[in-house]
Coordinates of C-alpha atoms in Angstrom, one line a residue:
X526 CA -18.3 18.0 -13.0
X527 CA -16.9 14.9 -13.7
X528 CA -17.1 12.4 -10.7
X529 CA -13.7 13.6 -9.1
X530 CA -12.9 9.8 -8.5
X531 CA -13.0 8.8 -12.1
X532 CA -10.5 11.1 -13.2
X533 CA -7.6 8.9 -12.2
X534 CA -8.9 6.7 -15.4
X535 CA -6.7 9.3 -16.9
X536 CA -4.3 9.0 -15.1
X537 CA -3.0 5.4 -14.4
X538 CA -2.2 4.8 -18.0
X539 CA 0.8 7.4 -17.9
X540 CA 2.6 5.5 -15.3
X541 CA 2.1 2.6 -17.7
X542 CA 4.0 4.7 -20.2
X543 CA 6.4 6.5 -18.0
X544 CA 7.1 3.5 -15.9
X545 CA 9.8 3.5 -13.6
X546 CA 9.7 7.9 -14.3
X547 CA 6.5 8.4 -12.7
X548 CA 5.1 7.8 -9.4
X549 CA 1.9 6.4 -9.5
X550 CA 0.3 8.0 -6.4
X551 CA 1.1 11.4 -7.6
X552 CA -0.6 11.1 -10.6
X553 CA -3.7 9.8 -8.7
X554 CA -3.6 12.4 -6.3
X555 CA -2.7 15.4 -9.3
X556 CA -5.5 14.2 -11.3
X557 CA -8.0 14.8 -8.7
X558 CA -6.4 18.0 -7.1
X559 CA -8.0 20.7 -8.8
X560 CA -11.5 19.4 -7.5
X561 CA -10.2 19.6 -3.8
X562 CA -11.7 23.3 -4.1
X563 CA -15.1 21.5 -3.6
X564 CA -14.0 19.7 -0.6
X565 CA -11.5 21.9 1.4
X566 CA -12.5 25.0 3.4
X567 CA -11.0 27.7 1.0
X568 CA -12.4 30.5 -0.5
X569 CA -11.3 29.0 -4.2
X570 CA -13.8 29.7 -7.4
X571 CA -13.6 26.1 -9.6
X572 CA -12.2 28.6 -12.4
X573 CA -8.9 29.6 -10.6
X574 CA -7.8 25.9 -9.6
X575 CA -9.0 24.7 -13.1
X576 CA -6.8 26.9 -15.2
X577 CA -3.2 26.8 -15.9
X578 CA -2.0 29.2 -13.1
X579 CA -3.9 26.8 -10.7
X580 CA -2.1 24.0 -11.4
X581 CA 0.9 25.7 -9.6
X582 CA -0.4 27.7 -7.1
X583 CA -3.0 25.8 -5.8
X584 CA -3.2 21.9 -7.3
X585 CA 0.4 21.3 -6.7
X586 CA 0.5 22.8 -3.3
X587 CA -2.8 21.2 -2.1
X588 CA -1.5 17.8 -4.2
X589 CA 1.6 17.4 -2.6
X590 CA -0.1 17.6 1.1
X591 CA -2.4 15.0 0.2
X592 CA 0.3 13.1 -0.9
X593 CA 2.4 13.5 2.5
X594 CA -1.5 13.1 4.0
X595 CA -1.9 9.5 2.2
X596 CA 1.5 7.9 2.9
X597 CA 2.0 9.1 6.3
X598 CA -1.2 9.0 7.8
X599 CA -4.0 7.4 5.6
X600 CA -2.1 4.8 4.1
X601 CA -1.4 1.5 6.4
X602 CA -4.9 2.7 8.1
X603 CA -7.0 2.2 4.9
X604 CA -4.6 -1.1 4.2
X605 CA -5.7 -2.7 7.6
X606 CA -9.6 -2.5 7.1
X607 CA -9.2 -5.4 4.2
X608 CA -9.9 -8.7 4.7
X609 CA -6.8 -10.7 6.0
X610 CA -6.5 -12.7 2.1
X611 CA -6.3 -9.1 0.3
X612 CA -4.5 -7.6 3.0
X613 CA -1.7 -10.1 2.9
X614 CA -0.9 -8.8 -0.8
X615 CA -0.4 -5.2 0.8
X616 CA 1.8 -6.5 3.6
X617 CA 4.6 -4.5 1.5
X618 CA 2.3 -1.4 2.2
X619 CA 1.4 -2.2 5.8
X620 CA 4.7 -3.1 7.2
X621 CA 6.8 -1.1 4.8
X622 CA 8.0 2.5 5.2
X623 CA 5.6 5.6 5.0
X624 CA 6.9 7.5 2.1
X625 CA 7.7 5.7 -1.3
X626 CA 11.8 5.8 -2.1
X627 CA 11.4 8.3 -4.4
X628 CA 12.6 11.9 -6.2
X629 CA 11.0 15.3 -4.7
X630 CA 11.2 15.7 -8.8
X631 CA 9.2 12.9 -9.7
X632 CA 6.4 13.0 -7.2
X633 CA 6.0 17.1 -8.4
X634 CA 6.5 16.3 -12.1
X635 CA 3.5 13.4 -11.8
X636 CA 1.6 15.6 -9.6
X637 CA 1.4 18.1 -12.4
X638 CA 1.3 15.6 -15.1
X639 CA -1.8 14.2 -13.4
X640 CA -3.4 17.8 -13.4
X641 CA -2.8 18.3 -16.7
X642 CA -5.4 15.0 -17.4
X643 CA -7.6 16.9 -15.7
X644 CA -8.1 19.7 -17.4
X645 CA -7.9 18.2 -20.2
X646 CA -10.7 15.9 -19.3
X647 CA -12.8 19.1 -18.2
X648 CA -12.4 21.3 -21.5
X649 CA -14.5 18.7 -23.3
X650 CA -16.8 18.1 -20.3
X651 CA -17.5 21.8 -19.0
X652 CA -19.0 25.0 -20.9
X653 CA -15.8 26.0 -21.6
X654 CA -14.0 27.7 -24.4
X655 CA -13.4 24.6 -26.2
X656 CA -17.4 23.2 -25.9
X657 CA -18.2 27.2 -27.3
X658 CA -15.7 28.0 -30.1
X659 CA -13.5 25.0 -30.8
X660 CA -16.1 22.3 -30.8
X661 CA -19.5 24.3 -30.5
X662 CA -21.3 21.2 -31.3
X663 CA -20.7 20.1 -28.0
X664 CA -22.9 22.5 -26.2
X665 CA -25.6 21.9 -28.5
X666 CA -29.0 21.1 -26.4
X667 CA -30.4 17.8 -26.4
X668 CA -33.1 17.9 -23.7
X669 CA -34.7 19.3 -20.3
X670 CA -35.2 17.2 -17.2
X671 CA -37.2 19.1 -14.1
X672 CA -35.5 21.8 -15.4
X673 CA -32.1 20.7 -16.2
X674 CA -31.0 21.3 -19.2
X675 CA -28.6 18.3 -20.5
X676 CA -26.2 19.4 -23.5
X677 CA -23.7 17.3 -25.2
X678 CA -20.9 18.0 -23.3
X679 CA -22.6 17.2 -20.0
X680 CA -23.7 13.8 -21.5
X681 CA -20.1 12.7 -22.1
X682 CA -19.7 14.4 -18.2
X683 CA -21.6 11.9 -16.7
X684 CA -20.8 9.4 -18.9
X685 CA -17.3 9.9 -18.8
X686 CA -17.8 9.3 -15.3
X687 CA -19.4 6.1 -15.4
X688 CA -17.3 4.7 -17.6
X689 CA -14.0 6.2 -15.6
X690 CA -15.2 4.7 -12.1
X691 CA -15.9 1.0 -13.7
X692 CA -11.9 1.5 -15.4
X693 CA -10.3 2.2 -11.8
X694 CA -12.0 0.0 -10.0
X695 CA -11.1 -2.6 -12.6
X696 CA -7.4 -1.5 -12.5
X697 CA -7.4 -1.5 -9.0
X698 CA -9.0 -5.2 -8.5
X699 CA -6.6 -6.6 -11.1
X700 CA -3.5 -5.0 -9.2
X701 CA -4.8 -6.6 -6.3
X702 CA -4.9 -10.2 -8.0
X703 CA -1.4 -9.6 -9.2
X704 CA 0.5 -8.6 -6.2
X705 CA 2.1 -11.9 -5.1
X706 CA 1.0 -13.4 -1.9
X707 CA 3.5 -13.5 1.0
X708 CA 5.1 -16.9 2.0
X709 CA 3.7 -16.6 5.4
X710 CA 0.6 -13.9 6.1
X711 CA 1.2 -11.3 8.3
X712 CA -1.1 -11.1 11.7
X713 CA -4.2 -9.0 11.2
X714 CA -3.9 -5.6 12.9
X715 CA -8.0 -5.2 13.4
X716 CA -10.1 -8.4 14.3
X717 CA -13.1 -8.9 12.1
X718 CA -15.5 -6.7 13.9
X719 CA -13.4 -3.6 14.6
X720 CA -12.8 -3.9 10.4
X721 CA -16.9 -4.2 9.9
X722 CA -17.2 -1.4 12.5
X723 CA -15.1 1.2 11.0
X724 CA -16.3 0.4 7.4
X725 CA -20.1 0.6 8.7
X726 CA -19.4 4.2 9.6
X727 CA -17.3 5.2 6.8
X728 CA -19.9 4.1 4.1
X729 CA -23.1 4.8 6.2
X730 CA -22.8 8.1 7.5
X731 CA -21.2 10.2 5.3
X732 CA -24.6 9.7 2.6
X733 CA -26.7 10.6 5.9
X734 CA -24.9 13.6 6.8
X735 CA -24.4 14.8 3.0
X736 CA -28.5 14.0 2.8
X737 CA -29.2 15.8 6.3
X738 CA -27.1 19.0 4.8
X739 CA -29.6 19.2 1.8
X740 CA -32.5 18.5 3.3
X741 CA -31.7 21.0 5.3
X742 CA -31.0 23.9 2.5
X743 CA -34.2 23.2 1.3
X744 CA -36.0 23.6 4.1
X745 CA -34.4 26.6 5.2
X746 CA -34.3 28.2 1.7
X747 CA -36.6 30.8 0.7
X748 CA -36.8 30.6 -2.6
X749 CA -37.3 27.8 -5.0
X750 CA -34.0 25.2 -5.1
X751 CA -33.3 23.3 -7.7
X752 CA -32.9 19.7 -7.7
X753 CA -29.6 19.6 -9.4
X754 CA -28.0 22.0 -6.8
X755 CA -29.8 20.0 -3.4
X756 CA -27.8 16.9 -5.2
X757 CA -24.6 18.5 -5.7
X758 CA -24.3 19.8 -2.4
X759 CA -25.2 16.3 -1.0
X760 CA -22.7 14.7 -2.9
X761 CA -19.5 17.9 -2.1
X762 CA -20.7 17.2 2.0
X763 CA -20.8 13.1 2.0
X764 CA -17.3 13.1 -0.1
X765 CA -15.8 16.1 2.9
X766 CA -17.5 13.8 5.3
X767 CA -15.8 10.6 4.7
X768 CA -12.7 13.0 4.4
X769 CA -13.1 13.5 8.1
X770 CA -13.9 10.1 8.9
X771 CA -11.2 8.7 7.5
X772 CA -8.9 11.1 9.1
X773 CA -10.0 10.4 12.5
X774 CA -9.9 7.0 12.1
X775 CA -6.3 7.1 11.0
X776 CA -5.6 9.4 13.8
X777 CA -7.0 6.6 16.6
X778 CA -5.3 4.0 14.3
X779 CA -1.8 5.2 14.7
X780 CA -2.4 6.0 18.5
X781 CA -3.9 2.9 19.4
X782 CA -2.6 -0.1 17.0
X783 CA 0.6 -1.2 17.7
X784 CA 2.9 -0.8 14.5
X785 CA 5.5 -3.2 13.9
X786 CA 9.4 -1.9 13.0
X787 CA 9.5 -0.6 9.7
X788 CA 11.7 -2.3 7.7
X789 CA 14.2 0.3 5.8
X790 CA 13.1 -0.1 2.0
X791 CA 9.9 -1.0 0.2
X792 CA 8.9 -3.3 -2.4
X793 CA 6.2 -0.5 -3.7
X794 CA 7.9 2.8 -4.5
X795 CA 4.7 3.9 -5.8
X796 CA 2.3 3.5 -2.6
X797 CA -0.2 1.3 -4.7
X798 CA 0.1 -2.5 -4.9
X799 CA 1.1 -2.8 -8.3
X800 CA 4.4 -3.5 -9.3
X801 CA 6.9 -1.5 -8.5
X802 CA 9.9 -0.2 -10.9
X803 CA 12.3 -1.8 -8.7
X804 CA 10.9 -5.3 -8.6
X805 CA 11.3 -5.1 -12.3
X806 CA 15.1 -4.4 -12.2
X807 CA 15.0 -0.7 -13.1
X808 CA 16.2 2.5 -11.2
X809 CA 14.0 4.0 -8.5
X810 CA 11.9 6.9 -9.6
X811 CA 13.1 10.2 -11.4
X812 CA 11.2 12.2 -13.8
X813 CA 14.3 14.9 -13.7
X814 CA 18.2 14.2 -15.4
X815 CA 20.6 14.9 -13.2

């Protein structure tokens, strides 16, 4: 698949289009939802929450609980573990109210909208019946590695997926340097080394434990395993790992860190620090007429 982080490369550019119509978390969080399969505990196959019914029955569902997840819980936790001069650009986001001011109809519309780059992004990427009958020539064989067989369309997978990750990590960096710095900076919430503390464990042992889990199938294991499979399931358990993590941190975050008063609106309606549609003069969010 994909790297389930690069998809909201395809994403981000809607709310550019959409503006003030679409709520930029939502299409984040929809354009990675039908890959939460991988990471959740449910008895989901890939095919049923990548098809058309899934988007409904299980992407929107599971997307709009993230979504409640993120702002409520994960949001002003993940904000307080950067350093005090990037930080200060999210004070909006820190100090700010949980959930973004905007329409139950907008956050499900972008939601869906961000699915639908999904699977879009999938049909060309996955043996699928666009890679077989529309475009066979994508699932033409180019060569064998250990046993891996590469065709075309998983070549523009993992491609795709560099190339995605270096665009959102660009777009997020440059909506970091234009978010306007606050007149006066607002006290850090976590000294120095409670910031390096957290971050050592959420990038450091989620790789271990993913690396411990498939080391461990293939020890255990029988019969041959093959490489592509010990990697997968390394990757799937250090991505549910820092899941965890990150929860429990938030958890202790919110019991222990005193939160200052929340003021009653916020300056980003969409959750991420780029500019909101209100600080442009325009309506708040609504992807539904009335």
């Amino acid at each position: 698949m994909p790297f389930t982080f690069a998809h909201p490369a395809a994403a981000i550019p809607l709310q550019r289009i959409l503006k003030h119509r679409a709520v930029l978390s939502a299409l984040v969080i929809g354009s990675m939802a039908p890959d939460f399969q991988n990471f959740l505990p449910f008895d989901v196959e890939r095919a049923d929450s990548h098809s058309f019914a899934g988007m409904f029955w299980f992407s929107l569902p599971v997307g709009m609980a993230i979504f409640l997840v993120f702002h409520l819980l994960l949001k002003k936790p993940l904000c307080s573990l950067l350093p005090t001069s990037i930080g200060a650009r999210l004070s909006p986001v820190l100090h700010g109210p949980s959930l973004p001011p905007v329409s139950g109809s907008a956050i499900v519309c972008s939601l869906l909208l961000g699915t639908l780059t999904h699977l879009a992004w999938d049909a060309f990427t996955h043996y699928t019946v666009v890679t077989t009958s529309a475009l066979p020539v994508l699932s033409r064989h180019l060569f064998s590695v250990g046993g891996y067989h590469v065709y075309l369309y998983k070549l523009l997978q993992h491609a795709s997926s560099l190339i995605g990750t270096l665009l959102v990590g660009y777009w997020c960096l440059r909506g970091l340097r234009r978010a306007p710095l606050p007149a006066q900076s607002p006290p850090s919430l976590l000294t120095w080394r409670q910031r390096c503390a957290v971050i050592g464990i959420l990038l450091l042992a989620p790789p271990l434990i993913g690396c411990g889990r498939a080391a461990h199938s293939w020890l255990v294991s029988y019969v041959p395993v093959i490489l592509n499979d010990l990697v997968r399931e390394a990757v799937v358990t250090a991505i549910s790992s820092f899941g965890i993590l990150v929860i429990l941190y938030s958890m202790i975050w919110h019991g222990i860190v005193r939160k200052p008063q929340e003021p009653s609106s916020s300056s980003h309606p969409s959750g991420f620090p780029f500019p909101s549609a209100k600080a442009h003069g325009q309506k708040p969010s609504t992807l539904v007429s009335k």
